Coordinates of C-alpha atoms and ligand atoms in Angstrom, one line a residue:
X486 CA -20.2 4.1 -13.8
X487 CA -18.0 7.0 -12.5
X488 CA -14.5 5.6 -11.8
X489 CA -13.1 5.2 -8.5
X490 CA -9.5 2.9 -8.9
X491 CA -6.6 5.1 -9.7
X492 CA -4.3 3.6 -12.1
X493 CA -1.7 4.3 -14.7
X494 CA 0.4 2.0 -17.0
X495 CA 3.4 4.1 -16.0
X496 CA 3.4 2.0 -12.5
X497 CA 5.5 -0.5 -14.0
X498 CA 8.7 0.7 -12.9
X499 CA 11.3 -1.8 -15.1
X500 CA 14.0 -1.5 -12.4
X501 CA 16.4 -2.6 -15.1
X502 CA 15.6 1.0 -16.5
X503 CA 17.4 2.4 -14.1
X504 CA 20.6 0.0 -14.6
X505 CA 19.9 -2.4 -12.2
X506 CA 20.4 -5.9 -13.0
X507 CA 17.6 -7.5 -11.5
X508 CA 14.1 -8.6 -12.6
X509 CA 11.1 -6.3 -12.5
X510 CA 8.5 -6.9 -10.3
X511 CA 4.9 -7.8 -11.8
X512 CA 2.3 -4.9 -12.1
X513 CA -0.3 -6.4 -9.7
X514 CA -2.5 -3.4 -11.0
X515 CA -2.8 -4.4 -14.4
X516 CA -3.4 -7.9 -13.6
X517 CA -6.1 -7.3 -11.6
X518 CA -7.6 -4.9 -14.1
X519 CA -7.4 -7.7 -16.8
X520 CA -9.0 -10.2 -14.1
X521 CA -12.0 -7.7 -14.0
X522 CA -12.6 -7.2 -17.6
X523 CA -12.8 -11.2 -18.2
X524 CA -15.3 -11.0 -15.7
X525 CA -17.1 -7.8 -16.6
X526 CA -16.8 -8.3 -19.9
X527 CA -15.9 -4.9 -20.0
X528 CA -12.5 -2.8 -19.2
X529 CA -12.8 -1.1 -15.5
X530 CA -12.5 2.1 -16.0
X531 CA -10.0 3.7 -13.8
X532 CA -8.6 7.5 -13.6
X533 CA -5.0 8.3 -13.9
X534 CA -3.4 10.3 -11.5
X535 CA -1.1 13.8 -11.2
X536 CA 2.6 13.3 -10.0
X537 CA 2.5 14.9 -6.1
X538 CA 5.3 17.6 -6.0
X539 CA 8.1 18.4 -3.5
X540 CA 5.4 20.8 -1.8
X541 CA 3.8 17.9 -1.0
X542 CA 6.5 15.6 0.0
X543 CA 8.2 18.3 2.2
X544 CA 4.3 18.0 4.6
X545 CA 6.1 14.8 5.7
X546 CA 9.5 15.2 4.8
X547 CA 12.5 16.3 5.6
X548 CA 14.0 18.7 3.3
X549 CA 17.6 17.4 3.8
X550 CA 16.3 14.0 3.2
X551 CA 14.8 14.8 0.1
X552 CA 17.8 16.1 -1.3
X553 CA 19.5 12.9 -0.6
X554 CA 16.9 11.1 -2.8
X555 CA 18.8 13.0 -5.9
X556 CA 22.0 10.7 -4.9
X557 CA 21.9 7.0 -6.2
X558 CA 23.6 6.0 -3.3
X559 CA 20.6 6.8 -1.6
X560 CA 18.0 4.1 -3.5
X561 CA 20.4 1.1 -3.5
X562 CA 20.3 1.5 0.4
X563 CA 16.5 1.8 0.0
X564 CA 16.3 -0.9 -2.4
X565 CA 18.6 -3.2 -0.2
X566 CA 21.0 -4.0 -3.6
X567 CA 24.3 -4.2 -3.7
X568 CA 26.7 -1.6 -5.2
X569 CA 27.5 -4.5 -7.5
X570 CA 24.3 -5.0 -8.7
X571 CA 24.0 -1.2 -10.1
X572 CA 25.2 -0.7 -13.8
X573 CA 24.7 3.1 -14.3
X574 CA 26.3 2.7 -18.0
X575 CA 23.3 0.0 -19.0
X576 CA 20.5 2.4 -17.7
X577 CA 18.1 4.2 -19.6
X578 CA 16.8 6.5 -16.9
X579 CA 19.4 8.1 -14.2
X580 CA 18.5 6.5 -11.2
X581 CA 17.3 9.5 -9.7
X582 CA 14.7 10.3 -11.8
X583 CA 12.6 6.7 -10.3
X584 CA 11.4 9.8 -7.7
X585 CA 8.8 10.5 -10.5
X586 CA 7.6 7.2 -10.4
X587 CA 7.0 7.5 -7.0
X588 CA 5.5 11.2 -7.4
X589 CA 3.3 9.5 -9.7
X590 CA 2.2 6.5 -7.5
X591 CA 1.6 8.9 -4.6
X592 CA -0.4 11.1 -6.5
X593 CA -2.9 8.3 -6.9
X594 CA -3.0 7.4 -3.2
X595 CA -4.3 11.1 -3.0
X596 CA -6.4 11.0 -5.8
X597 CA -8.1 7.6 -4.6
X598 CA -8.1 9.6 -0.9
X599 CA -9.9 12.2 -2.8
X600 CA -12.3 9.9 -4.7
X601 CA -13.4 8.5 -1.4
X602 CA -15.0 11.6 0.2
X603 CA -16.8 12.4 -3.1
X604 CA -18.1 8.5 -3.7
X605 CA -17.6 6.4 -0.4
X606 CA -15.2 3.9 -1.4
X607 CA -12.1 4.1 -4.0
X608 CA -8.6 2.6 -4.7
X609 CA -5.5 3.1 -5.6
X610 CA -3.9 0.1 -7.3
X611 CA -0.4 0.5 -6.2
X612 CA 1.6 2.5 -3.8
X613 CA 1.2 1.9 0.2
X614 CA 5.4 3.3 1.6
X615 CA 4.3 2.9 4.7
X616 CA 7.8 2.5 6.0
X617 CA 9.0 5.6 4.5
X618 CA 10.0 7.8 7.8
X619 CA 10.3 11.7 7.5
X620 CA 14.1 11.4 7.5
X621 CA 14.7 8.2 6.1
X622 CA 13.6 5.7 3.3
X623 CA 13.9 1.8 3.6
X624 CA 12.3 -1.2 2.9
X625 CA 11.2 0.1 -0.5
X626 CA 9.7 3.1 0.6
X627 CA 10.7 6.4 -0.3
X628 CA 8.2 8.6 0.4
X629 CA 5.1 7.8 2.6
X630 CA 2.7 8.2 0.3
X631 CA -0.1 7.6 3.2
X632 CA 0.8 10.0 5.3
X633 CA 1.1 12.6 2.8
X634 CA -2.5 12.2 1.2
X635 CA -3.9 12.5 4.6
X636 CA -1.6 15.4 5.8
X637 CA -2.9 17.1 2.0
X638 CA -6.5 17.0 2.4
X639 CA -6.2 18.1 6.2
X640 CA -4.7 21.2 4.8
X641 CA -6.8 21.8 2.4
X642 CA -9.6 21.5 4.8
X643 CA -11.1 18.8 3.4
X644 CA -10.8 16.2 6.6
X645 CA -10.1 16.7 10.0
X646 CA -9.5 13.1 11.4
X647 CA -7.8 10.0 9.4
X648 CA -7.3 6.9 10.5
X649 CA -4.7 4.6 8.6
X650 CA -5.9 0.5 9.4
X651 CA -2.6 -1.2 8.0
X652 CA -3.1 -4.8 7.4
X653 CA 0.6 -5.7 5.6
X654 CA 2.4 -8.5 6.6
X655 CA 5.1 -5.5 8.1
X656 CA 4.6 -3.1 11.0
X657 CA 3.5 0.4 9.4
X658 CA 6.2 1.8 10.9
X659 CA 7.0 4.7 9.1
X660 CA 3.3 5.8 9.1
X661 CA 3.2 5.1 12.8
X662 CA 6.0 7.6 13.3
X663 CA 4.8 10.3 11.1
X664 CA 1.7 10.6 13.1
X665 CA 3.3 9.4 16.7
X666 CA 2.7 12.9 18.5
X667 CA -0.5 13.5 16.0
X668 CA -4.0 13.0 17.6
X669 CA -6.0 13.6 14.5
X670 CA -4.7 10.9 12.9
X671 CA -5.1 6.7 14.6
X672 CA -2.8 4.9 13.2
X673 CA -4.1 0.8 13.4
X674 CA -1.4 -1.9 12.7
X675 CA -2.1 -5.8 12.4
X676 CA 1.5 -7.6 11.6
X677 CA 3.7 -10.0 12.7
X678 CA 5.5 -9.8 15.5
X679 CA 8.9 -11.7 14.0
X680 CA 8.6 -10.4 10.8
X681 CA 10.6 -7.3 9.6
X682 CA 10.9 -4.6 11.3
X683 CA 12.6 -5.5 14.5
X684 CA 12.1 -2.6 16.1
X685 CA 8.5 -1.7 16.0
X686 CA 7.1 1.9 16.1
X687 CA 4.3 2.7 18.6
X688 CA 0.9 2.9 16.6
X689 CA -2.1 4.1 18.1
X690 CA -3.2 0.7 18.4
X691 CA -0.9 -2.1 17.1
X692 CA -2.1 -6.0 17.1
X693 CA 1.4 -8.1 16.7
X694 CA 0.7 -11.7 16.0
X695 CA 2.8 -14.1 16.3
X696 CA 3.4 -17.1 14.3
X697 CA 1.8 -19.5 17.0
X698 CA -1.2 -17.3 16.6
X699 CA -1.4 -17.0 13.3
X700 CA -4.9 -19.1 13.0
X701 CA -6.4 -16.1 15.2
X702 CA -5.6 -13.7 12.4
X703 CA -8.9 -12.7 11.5
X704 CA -10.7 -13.0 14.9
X705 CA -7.7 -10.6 16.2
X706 CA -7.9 -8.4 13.1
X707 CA -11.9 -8.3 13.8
X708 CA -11.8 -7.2 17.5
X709 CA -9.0 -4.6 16.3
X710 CA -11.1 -3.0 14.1
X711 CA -14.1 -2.8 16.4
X712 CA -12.1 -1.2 19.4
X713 CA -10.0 1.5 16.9
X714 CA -13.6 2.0 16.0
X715 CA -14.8 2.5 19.6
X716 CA -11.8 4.9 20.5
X717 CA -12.1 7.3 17.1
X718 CA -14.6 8.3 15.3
X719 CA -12.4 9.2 11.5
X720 CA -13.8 11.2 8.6
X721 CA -11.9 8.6 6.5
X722 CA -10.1 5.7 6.1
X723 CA -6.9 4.7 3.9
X724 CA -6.9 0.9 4.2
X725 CA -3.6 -0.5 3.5
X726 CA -4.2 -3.8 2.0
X727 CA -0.7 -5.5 2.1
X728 CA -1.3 -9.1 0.3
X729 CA 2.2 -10.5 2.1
X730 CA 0.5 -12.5 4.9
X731 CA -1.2 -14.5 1.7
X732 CA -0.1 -18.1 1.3
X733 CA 1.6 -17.3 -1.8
X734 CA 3.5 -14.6 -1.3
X735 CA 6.9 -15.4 -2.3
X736 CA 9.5 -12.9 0.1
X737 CA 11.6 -15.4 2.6
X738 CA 10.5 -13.0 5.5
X739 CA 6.9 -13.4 5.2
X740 CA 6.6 -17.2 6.0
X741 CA 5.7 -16.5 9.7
X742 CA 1.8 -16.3 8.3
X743 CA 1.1 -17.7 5.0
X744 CA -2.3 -17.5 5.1
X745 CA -5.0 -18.6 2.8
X746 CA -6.8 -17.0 0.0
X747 CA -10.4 -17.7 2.2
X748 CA -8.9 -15.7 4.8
X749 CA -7.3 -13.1 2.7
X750 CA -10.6 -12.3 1.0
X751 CA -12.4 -12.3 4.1
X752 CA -10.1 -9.8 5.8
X753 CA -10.7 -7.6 3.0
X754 CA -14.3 -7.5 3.0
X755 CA -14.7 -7.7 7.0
X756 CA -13.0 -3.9 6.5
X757 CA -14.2 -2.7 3.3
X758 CA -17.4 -3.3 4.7
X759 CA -17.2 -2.3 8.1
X760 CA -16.6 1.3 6.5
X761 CA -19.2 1.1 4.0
X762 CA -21.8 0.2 6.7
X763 CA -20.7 3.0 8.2
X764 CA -20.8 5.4 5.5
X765 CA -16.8 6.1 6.8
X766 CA -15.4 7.2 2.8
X767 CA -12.6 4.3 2.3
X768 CA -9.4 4.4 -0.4
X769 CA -7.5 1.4 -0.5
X770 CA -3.6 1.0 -1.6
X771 CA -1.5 -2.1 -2.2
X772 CA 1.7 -2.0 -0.1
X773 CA 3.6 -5.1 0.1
X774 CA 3.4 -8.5 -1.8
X775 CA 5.5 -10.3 -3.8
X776 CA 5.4 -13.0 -6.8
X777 CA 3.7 -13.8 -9.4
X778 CA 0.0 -15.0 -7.8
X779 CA 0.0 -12.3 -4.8
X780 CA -2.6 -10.0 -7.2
X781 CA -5.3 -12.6 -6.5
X782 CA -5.9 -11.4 -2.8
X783 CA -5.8 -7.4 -4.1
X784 CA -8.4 -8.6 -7.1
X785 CA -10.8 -10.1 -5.0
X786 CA -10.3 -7.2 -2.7
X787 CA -11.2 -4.4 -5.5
X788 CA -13.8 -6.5 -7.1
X789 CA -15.0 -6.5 -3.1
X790 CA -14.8 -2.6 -3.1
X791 CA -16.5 -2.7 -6.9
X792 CA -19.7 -4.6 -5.7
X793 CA -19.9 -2.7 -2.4
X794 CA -20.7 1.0 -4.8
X795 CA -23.1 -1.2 -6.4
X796 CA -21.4 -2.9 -9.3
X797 CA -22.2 -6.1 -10.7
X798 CA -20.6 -9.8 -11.4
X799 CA -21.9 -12.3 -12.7
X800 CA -20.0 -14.9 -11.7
X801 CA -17.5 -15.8 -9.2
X802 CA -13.5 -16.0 -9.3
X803 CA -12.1 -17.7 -12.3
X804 CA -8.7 -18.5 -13.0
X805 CA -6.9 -16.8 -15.9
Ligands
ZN827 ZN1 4.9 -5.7 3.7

């Protein structure tokens, strides 16, 4: 089987590396790798990716705003920590130099991006900044890693219309604002209206749902889909398949949804296969979710994508 997930065990990104003194954040990627070898009885085998360079970045990017990510000042603001919370004496790596991990992590949203229009469907397990704006980073997000694959392959002739269908728990607000003005590009955002950000960007078509509504998530999602679909006709997709609206996902601001894993794996598959009935290529990326059981939604959604180009399990989700 030719490989179509993009992966590298350099995504872990030990934040204490860089002197902070904080926990690391699971690699939902490698979990959901080892999820499919117990089922496969056989390792996935997945390509790794190129770091992106500042050619890249700069399609989206400001170059003053780069320049600011080479202050550390710049990524505690980004990461929300305190000045408190940074030890540069304890850390490993200068805290500058987590840009390459990003480089890195972006590189496989384009390489996924890439695998797509060769093979139909591919994913990227990690990455998704889709609040990184061309001036600004925030809510994790440093460079928009979306917005660059897609401005990429435009230039290199390769597509001429995108369309970004954001499913995380958050607005795709960055993303949104990248391709405001932008007609080859429709940018589709399901998220919750309370939830972070307060102020909302104007997508091309945005579905905010509120708390109230929350048990209308999929019909709402569904409909959204089909009209995007009836409005543009894209030569590919990036699907951004946030897991935050899942039950289990642990960040305080995401308990507006908390929906179940039935619903989580049939969001997943109502797009992956929309696309792939279309013959519409289709990369995935993970964006947001946090905690330690959040990888379950983004398994059953690559083992989804897996069957979908034709590979088979045997048997259904089991429990590590
Ligand atoms: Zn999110």
């Amino acid at each position: 089987m030719q490989p179509r997930l993009v992966f590298s065990p350099q995504y872990k990104t030990p934040i204490s590396d860089f002197g902070f003194d904080k926990p690391f954040a699971l690699d939902r990627g490698e979990m959901v790798l080892k999820q499919l070898e117990l089922d496969l009885g056989a390792a996935v085998p997945y390509l790794e990716p190129k770091p992106i360079g500042d050619e890249e970045i700069l399609l989206v990017h400001t170059s003053e705003y780069l320049k600011t990510l080479q202050i550390p000042k710049t990524w505690i603001d980004l990461f929300e920590f305190k000045e408190s919370e940074y030890f540069p004496d304890r850390a490993k790596r200068p805290l500058p130099d987590i840009l390459n991990d990003f480089k890195l992590k972006s590189g496989g949203t384009l390489l996924a991006a890439q695998l797509s229009l060769e093979l139909g469907l591919a994913a990227n397990l990690g990455a998704g900044y889709h609040h990184a704006f061309p001036d600004q980073g925030r809510g994790y997000c440093a460079i928009n890693d979306i917005a660059i694959a897609i401005k990429f392959l435009q230039k290199q002739g390769c597509i001429k219309k995108a369309m970004i269908v954001d499913l995380d728990f958050h607005q795709g607000d960055g993303t949104a604002k990248v391709f405001q003005n932008d007609p080859s590009v429709f940018t589709f955002s399901v998220h919750s209206e309370e939830g972070w950000p307060e102020i909302k960007q104007k997508s091309d078509l945005d579905i905010p749902i509120k708390q109230s509504e929350k048990d209308l998530y999929l019909e709402k999602t569904s409909a959204g889909l089909t009209k995007a679909l009836s409005k543009f006709a894209p030569d590919m997709v990036i699907y951004v398949a946030g897991s935050d609206p899942y039950e289990k996902d642990v960040l305080p601001g995401t308990s507006f949804f908390r929906l179940p894993l039935s619903v989580m794996k049939e969001r997943d598959e109502l797009v992956i296969d929309t696309f792939a009935d279309q013959g519409i290529p289709l990369s995935s990326v993970f964006a947001g979710g946090y905690g330690p059981d959040v990888w379950e939604v983004h398994y059953l959604s690559i083992r989804r994508l897996l069957e979908r180009s034709g590979l088979s399990f045997g048997q259904t989700f089991t429990r590590r």
